Tab-separated table of C-alpha atoms (C1' of nucleotides) in Angstrom:
chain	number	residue	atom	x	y	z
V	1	UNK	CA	0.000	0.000	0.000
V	2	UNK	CA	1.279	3.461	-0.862
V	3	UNK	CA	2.324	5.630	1.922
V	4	UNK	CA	0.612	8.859	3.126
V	5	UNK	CA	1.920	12.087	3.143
V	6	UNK	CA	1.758	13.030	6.595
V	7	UNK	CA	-0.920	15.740	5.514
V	8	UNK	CA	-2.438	13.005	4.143
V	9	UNK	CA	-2.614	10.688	7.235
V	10	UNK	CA	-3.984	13.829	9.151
V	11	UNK	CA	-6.950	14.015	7.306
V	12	UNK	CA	-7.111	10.236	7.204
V	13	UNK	CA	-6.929	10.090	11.002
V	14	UNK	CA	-9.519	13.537	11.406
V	15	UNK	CA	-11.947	11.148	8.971
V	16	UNK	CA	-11.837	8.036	11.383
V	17	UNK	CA	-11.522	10.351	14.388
V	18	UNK	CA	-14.983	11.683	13.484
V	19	UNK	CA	-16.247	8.242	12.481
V	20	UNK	CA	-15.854	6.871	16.084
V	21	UNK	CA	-16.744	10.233	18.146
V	22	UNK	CA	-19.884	11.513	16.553
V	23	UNK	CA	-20.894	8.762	13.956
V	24	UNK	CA	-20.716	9.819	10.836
V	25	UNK	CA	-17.760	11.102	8.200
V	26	UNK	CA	-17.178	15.115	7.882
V	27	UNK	CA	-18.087	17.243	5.218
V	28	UNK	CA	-15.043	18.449	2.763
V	29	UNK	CA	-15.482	22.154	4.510
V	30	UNK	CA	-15.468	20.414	8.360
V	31	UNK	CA	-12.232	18.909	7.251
V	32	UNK	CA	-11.095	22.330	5.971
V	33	UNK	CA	-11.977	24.304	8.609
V	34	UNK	CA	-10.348	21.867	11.465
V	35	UNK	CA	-7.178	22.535	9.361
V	36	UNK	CA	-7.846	25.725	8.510
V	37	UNK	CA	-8.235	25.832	5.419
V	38	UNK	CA	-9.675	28.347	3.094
V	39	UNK	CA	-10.823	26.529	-0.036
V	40	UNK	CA	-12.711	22.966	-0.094
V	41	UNK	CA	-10.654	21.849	-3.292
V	42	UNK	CA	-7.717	21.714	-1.197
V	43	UNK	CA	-9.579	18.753	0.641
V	44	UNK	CA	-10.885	17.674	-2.379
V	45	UNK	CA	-7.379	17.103	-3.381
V	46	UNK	CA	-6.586	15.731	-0.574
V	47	UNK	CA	-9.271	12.940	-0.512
V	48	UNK	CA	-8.861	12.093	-4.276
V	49	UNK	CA	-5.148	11.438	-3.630
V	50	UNK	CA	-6.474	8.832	-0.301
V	51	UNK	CA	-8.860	7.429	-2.769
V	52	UNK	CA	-6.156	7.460	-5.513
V	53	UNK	CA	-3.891	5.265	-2.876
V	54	UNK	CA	-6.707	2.964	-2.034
V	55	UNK	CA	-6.873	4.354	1.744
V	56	UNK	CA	-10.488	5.749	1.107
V	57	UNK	CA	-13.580	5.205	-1.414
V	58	UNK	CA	-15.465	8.481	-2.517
V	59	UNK	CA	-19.186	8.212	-3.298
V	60	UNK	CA	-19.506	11.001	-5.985
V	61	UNK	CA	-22.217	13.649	-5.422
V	62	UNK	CA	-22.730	12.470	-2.226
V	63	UNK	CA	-22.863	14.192	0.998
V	64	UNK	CA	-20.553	12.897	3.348
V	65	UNK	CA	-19.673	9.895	1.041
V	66	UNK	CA	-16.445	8.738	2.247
V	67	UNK	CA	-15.944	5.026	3.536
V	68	UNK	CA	-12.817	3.933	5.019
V	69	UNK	CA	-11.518	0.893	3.147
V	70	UNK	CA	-10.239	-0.290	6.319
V	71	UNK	CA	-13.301	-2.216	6.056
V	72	UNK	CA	-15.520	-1.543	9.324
V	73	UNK	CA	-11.954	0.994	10.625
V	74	UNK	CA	-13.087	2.575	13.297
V	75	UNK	CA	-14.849	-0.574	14.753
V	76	UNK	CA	-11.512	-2.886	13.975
V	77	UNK	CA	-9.233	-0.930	16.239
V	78	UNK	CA	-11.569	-2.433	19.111
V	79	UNK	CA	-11.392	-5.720	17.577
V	80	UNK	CA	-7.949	-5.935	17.429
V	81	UNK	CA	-7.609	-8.337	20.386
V	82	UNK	CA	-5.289	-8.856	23.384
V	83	UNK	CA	-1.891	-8.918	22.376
V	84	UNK	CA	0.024	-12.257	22.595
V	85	UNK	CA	3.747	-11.623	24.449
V	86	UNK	CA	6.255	-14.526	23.374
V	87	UNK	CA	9.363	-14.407	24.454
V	88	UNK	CA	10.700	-11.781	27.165
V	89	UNK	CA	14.049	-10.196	26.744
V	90	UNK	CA	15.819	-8.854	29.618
V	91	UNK	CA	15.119	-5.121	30.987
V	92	UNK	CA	12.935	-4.720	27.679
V	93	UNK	CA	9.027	-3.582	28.669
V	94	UNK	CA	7.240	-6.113	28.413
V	95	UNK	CA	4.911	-4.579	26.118
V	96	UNK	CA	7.652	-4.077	23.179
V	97	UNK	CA	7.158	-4.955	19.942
V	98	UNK	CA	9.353	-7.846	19.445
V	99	UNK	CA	7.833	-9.892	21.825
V	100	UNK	CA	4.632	-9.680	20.079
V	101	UNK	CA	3.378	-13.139	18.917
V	102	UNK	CA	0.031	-11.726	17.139
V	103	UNK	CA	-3.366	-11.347	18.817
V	104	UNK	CA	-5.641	-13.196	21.178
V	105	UNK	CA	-8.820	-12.719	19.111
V	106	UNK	CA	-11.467	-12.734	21.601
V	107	UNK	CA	-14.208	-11.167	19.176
V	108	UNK	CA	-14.304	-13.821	17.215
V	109	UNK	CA	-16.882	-14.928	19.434
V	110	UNK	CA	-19.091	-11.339	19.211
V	111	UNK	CA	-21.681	-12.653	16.762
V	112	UNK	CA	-25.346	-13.835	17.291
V	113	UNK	CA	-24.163	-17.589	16.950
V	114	UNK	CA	-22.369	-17.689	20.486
V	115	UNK	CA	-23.526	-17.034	23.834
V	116	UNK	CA	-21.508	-18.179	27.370
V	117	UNK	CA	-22.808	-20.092	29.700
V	118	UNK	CA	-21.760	-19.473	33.830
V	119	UNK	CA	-20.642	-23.037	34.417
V	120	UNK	CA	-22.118	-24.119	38.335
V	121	UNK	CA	-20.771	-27.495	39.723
V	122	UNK	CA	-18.074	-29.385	39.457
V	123	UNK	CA	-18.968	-32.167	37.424
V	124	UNK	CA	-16.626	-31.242	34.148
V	125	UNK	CA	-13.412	-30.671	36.505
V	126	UNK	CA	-11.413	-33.169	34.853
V	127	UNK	CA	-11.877	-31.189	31.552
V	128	UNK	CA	-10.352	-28.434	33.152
V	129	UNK	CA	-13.978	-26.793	33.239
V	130	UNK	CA	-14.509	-25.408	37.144
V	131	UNK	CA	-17.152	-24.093	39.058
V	132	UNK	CA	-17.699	-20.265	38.168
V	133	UNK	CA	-15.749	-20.265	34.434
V	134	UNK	CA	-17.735	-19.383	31.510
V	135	UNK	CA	-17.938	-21.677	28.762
V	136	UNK	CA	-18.450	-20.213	25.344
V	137	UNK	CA	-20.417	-22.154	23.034
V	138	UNK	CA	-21.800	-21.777	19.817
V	139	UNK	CA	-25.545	-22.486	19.075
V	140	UNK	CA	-25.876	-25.689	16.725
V	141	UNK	CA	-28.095	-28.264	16.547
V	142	UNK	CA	-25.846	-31.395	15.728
V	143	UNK	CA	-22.685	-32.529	18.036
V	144	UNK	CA	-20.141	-35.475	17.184
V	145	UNK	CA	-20.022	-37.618	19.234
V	146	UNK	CA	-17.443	-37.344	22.385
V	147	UNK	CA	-17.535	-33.251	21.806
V	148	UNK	CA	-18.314	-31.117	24.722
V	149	UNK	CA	-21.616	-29.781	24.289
V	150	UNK	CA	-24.360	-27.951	26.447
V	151	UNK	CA	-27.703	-30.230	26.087
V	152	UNK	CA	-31.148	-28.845	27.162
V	153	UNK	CA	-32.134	-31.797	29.669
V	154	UNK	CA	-36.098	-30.757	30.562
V	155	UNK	CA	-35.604	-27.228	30.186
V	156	UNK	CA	-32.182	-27.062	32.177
V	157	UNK	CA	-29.199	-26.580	30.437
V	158	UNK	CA	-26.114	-28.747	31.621
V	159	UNK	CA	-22.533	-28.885	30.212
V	160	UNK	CA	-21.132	-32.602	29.438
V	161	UNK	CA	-19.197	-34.600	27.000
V	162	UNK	CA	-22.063	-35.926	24.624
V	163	UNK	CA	-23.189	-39.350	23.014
V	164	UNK	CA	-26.106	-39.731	21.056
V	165	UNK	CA	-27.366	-42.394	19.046
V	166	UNK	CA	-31.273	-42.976	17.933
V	167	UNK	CA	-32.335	-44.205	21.028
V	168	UNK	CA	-30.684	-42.079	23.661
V	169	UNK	CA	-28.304	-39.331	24.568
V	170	UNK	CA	-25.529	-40.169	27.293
V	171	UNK	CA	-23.834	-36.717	29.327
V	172	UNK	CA	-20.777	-37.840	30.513
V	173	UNK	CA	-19.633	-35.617	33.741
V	174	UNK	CA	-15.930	-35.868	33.202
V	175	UNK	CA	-15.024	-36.126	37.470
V	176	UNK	CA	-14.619	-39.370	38.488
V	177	UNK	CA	-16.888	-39.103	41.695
V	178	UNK	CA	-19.915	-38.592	39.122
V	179	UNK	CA	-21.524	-41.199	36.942
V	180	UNK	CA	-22.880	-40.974	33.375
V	181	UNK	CA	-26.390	-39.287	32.668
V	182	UNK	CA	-28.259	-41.386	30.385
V	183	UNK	CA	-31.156	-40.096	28.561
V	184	UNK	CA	-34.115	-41.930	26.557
V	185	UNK	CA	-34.856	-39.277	23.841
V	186	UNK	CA	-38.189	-40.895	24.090
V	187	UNK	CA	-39.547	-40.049	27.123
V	188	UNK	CA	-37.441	-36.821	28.280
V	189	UNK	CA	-37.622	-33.677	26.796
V	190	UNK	CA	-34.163	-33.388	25.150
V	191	UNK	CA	-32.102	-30.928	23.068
V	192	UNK	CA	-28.832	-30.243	22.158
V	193	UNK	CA	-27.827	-25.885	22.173
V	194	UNK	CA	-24.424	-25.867	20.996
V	195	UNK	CA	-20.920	-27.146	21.068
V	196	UNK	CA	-18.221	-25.362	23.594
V	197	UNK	CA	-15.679	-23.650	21.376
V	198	UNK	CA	-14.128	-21.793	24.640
V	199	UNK	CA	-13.909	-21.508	28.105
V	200	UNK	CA	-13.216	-18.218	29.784
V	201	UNK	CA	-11.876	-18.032	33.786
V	202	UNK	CA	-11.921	-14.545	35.712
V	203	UNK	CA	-8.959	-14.885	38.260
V	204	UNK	CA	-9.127	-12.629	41.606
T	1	UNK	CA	-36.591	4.115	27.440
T	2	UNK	CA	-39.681	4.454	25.414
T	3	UNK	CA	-40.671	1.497	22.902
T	4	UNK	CA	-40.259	1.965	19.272
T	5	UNK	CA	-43.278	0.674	17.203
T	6	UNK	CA	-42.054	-1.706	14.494
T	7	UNK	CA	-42.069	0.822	11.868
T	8	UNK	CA	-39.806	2.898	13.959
T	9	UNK	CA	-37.515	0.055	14.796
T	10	UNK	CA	-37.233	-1.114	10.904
T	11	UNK	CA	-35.605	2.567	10.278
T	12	UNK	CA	-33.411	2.978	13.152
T	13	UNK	CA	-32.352	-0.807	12.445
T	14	UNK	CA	-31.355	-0.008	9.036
T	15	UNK	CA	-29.508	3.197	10.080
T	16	UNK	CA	-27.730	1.210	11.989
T	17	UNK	CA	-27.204	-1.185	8.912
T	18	UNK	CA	-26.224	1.586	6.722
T	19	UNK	CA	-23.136	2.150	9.461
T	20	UNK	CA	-22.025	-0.959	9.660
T	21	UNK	CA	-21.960	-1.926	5.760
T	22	UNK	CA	-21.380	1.702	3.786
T	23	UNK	CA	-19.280	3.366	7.085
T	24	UNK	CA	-21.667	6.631	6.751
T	25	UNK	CA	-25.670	6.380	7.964
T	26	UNK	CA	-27.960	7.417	5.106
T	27	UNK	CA	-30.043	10.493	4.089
T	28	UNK	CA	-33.746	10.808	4.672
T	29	UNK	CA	-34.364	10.115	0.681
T	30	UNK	CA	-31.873	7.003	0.798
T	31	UNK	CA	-34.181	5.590	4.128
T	32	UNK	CA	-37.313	6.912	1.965
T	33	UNK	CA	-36.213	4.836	-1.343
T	34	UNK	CA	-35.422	1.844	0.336
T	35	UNK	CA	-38.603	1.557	2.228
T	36	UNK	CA	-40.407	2.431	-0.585
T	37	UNK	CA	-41.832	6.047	0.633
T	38	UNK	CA	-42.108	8.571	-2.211
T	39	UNK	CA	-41.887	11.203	0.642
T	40	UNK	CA	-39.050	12.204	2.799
T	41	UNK	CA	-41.641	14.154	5.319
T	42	UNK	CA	-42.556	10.498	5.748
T	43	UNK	CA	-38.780	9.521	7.163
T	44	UNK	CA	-38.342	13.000	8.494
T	45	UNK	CA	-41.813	12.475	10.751
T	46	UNK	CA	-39.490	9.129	11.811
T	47	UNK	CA	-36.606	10.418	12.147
T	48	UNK	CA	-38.185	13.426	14.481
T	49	UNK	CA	-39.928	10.551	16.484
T	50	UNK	CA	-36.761	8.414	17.036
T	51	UNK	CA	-35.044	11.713	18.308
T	52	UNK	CA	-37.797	12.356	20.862
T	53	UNK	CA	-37.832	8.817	22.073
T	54	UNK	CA	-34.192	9.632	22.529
T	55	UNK	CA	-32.359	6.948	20.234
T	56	UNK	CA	-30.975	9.595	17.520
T	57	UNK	CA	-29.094	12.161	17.711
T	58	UNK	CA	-30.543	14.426	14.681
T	59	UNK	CA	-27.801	17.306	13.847
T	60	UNK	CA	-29.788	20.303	12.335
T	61	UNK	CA	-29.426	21.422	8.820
T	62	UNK	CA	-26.356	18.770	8.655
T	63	UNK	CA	-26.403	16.345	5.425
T	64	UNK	CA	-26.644	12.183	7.469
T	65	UNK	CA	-26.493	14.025	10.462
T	66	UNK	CA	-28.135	11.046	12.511
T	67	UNK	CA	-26.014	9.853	15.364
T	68	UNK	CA	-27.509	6.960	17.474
T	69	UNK	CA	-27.403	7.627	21.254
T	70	UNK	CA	-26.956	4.020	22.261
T	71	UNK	CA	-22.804	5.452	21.446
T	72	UNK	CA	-20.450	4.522	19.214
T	73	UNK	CA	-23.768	2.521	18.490
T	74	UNK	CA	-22.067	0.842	15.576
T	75	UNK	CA	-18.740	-0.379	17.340
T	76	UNK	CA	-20.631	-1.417	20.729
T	77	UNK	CA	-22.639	-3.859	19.216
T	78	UNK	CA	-19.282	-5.586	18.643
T	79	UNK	CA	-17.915	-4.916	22.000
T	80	UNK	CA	-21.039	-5.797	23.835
T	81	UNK	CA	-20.131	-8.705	24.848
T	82	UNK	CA	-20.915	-12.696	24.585
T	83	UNK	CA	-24.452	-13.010	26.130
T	84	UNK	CA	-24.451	-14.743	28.895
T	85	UNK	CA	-27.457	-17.497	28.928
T	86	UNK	CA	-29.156	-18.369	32.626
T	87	UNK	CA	-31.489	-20.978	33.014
T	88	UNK	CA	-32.824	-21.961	29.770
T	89	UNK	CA	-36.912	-23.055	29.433
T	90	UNK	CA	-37.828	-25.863	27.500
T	91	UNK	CA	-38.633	-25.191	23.724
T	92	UNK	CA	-37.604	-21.832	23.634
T	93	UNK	CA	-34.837	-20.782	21.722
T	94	UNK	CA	-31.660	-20.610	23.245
T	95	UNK	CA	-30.830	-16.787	22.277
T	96	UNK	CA	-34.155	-16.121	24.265
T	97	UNK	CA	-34.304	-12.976	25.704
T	98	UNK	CA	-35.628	-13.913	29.048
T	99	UNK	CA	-32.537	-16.125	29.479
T	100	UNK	CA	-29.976	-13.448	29.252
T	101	UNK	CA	-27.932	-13.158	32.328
T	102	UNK	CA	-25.778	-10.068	30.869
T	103	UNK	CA	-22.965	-10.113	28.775
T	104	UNK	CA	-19.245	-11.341	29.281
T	105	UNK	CA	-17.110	-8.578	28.969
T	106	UNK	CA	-14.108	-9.822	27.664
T	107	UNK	CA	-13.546	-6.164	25.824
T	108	UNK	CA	-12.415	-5.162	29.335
T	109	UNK	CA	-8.977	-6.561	28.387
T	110	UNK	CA	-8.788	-4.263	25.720
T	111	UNK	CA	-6.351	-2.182	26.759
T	112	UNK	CA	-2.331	-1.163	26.862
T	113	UNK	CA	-2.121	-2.467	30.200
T	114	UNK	CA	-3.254	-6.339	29.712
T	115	UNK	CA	-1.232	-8.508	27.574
T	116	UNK	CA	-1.709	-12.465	27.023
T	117	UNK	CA	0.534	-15.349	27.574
T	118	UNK	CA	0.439	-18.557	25.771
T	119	UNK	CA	0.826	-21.476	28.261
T	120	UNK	CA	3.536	-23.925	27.894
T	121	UNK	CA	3.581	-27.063	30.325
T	122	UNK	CA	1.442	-28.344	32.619
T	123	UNK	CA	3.346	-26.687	36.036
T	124	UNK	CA	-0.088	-24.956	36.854
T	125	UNK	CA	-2.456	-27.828	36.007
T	126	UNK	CA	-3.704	-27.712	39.489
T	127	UNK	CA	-4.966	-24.564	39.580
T	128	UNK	CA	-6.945	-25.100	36.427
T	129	UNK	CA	-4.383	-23.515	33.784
T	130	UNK	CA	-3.414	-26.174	31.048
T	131	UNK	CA	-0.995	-26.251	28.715
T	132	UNK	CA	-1.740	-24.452	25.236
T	133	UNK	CA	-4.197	-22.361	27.649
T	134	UNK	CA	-4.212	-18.370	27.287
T	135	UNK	CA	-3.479	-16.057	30.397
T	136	UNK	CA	-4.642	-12.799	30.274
T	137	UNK	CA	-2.027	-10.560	32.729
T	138	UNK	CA	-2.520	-7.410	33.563
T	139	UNK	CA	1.240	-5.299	33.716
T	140	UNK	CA	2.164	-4.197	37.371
T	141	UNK	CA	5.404	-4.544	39.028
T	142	UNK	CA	4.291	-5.660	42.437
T	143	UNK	CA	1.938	-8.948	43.483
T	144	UNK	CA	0.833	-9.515	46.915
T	145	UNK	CA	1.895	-13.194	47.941
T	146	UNK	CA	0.666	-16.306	46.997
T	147	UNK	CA	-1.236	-15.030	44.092
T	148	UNK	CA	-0.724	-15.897	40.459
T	149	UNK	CA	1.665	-13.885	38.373
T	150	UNK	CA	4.129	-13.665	35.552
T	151	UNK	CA	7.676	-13.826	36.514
T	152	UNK	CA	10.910	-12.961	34.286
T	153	UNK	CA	13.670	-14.986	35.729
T	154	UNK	CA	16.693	-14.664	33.892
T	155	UNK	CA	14.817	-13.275	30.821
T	156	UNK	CA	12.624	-16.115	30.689
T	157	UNK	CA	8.450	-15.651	31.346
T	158	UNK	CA	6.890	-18.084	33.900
T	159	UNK	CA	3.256	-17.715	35.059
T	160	UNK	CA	3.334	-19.454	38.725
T	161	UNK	CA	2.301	-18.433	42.596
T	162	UNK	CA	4.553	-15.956	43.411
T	163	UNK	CA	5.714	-15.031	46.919
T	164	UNK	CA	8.342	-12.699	47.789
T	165	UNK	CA	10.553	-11.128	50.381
T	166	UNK	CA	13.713	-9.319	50.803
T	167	UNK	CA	15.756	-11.678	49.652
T	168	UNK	CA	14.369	-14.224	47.253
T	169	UNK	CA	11.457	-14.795	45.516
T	170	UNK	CA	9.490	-18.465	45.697
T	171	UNK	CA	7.617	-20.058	42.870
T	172	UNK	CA	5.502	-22.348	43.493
T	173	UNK	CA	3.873	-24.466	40.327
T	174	UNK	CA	0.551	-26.217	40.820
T	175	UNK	CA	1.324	-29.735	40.103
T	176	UNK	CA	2.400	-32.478	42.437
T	177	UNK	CA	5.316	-33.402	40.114
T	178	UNK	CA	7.217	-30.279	40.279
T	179	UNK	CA	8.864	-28.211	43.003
T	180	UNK	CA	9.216	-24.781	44.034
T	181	UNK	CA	11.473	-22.966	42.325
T	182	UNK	CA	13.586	-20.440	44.471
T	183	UNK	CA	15.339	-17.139	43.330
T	184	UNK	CA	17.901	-15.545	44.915
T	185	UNK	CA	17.418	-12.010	44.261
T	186	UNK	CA	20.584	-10.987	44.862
T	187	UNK	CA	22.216	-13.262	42.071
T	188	UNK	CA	19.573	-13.484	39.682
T	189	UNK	CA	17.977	-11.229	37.116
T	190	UNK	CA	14.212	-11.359	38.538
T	191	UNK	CA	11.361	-8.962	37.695
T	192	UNK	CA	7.442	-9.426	38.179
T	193	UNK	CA	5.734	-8.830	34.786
T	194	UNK	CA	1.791	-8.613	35.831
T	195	UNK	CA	-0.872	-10.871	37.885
T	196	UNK	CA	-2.886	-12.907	35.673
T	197	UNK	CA	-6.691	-11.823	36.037
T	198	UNK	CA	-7.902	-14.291	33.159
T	199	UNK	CA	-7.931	-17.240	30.946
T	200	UNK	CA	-9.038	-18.295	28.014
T	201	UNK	CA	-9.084	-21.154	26.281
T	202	UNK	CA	-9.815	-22.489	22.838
T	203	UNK	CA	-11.713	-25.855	22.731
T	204	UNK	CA	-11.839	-27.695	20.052
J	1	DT	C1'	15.514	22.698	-16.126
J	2	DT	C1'	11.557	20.603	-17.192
J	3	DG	C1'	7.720	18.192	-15.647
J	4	DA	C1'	5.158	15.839	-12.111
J	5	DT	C1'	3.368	15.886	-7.570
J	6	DT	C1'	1.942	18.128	-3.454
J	7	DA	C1'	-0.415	21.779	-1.317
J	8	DC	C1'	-2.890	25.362	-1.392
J	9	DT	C1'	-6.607	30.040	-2.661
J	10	DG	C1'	-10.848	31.733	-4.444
J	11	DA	C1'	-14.973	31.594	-7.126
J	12	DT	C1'	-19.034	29.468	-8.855
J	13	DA	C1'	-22.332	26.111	-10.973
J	14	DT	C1'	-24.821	22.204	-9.812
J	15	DT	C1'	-26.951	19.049	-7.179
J	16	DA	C1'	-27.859	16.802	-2.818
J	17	DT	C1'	-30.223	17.263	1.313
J	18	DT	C1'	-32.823	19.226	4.902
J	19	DA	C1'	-36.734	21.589	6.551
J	20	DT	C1'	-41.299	22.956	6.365
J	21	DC	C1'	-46.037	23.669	4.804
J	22	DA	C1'	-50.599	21.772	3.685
J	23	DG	C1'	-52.962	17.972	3.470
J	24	DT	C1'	-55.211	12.700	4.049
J	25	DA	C1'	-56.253	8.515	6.529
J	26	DA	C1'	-55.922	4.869	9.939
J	27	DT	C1'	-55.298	3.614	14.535
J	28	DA	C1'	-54.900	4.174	19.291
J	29	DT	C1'	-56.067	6.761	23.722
J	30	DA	C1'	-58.883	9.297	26.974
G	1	DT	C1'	-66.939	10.605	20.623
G	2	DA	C1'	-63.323	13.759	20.509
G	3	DT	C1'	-58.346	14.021	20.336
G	4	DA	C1'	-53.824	12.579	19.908
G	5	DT	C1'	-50.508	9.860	17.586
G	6	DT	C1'	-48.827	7.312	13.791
G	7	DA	C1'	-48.056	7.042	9.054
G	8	DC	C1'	-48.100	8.679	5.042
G	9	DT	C1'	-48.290	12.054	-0.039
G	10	DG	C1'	-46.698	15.900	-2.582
G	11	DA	C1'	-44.632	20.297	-3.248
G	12	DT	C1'	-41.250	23.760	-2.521
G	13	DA	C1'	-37.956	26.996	-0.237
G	14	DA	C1'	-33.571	27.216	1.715
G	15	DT	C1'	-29.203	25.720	2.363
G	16	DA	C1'	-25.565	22.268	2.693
G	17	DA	C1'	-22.195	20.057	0.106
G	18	DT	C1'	-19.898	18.454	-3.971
G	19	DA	C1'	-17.553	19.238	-8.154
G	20	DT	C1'	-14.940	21.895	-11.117
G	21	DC	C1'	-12.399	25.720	-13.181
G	22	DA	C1'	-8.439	28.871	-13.072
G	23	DG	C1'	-4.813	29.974	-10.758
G	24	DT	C1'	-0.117	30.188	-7.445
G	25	DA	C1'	3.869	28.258	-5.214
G	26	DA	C1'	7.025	24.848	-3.263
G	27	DT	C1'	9.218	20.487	-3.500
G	28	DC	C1'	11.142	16.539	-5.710
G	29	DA	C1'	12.671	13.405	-9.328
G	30	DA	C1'	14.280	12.588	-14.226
DNA sequence: TTGATTACTGATATTATTATCAGTAATATA
DNA sequence: TATATTACTGATAATAATATCAGTAATCAA
């Protein structure tokens, strides 16, 4: 990607800047008159050269019509994650660049498929799944066999490791002090909500 | 906060839509087109409605000047959170509103001053963190004793219990198998990196 | 040293957009 | 039953905003 004049990555950052505090793209004169400038074309120049470089797309004749190709920009910064620290060098901050191993990309889970469930009990500790962490699962209908699912036993919802065949469903608790739940899909009221992609902890 | 009749809800909802996909939120002829109005009284009438019900912002004589109140609107739908599902009734579906507990916050890690660690070993299996788990650690210098940490010993990052006096600093892992490890910190290079205040982990 | 690019001013035509007026009709509320 | 409120049409004035033309000047590369 072509690089900005740093004129040109004001006006790029004044665009976003505006996108995330008050909603919605300047006009060519706000731009001017934050910079102080007299004439419009010089923005106009200005944002043809960003669109010219790829950094923005200009609706013509309309008001306003500027879209960051930074896909959803202002949004993504957000998104970005919690940053993944590899290796520590000595008496470097711990924060420094080369130690960065990419990003833990929690909002891959921000969509209308997932929800987290408040895990009570202890009946999955031998999954590493304790009393007060949040599972993270994502809605479906169908579970393989052995996966960790969250089945809807008679309107309750209960984590376990999941069998099903035609006849009936089996929860295994995965602590040996518990025993297996078996379940004739014929009589109970039976379900399955989703499959547990994650498990989140909050440590004190 | 006063309810929006469906009408009402269709626009804002699309507003909204226009943010998301196009980056800028559309004009009252734009909202009037795509619902098929021939008037733009008919989206301005709206429009004036959604502002008293408070959930626009309309900027006067301003081209897309519609902000939406709920924030950044846009953006905080994606940093809302995973729902968080309580007890879940029989039949209905799963996303139900009733069943909504709140929302998991994991965006409250999105900042400079939390970092993650990916987990190598199994030294804190007993205290529920597994290998190929994520930490999330919040940077400070100082941990009060016996809590859970990230330690640089000799350059090297190690997430253990970490207590500490004048003179050397104990780690303790949480597994049977291994023992504590102790630092004089005198002779060795030894600095505390953050306290761990999460994890996460990706099931698959 | 010539030409291209960047960075502006200033003016103006054109069109995009808002705002407002005068109505109609259906539905809900008191 | 009277009175809001909701939900529209259709027209038009006013203005917000874009687009474009004609320039100037500085910087940088061929």
């Amino acid at each position: 990607m072509e690089k900005l004049t740093s004129k040109q990555q004001n006006i790029y950052d004044y665009i976003k800047e505006c996108l995330t505090a008050g909603g919605y793209t300047p006009t060519m004169r706000e731009i001017a008159d934050y910079f102080g400038y007299s004439s419009t074309n010089t923005v106009n120049d200005h944002l043809q050269t960003l669109a010219k470089k790829g950094y923005i797309i200009k609706k013509p004749g309309t008001a306003r019509g500027i879209i960051l190709t930074e896909a959803a920009a202002a949004c993504e910064k957000h998104n970005q994650g919690v940053p993944i620290i590899g290796r520590v060098a000595a008496g470097t901050p711990i924060s420094a660049i080369e130690n960065l191993d990419g990003y833990l990309e929690l909002s891959e889970f921000y969509d209308e498929r997932h929800f987290a469930l408040h895990v009570k009990g202890d009946s999955m500790i031998d999954a590493g799944i304790w009393d007060g962490d949040f599972v993270i699962v994502r809605e479906q209908q169908i579970i393989h066999n052995g996966e960790i699912g969250v089945a809807i036993v008679e309107g309750e919802a209960t984590v376990k490791r999941i069998t099903i065949n035609h006849t009936e469903a089996i929860l295994y608790p995965e602590n040996e002090y518990y025993s297996p739940i078996r379940v004739d899909l014929n009589i109970t009221d039976f379900r399955i909500a989703g499959k547990v992609v994650g498990l989140h902890r909050v440590i004190r």
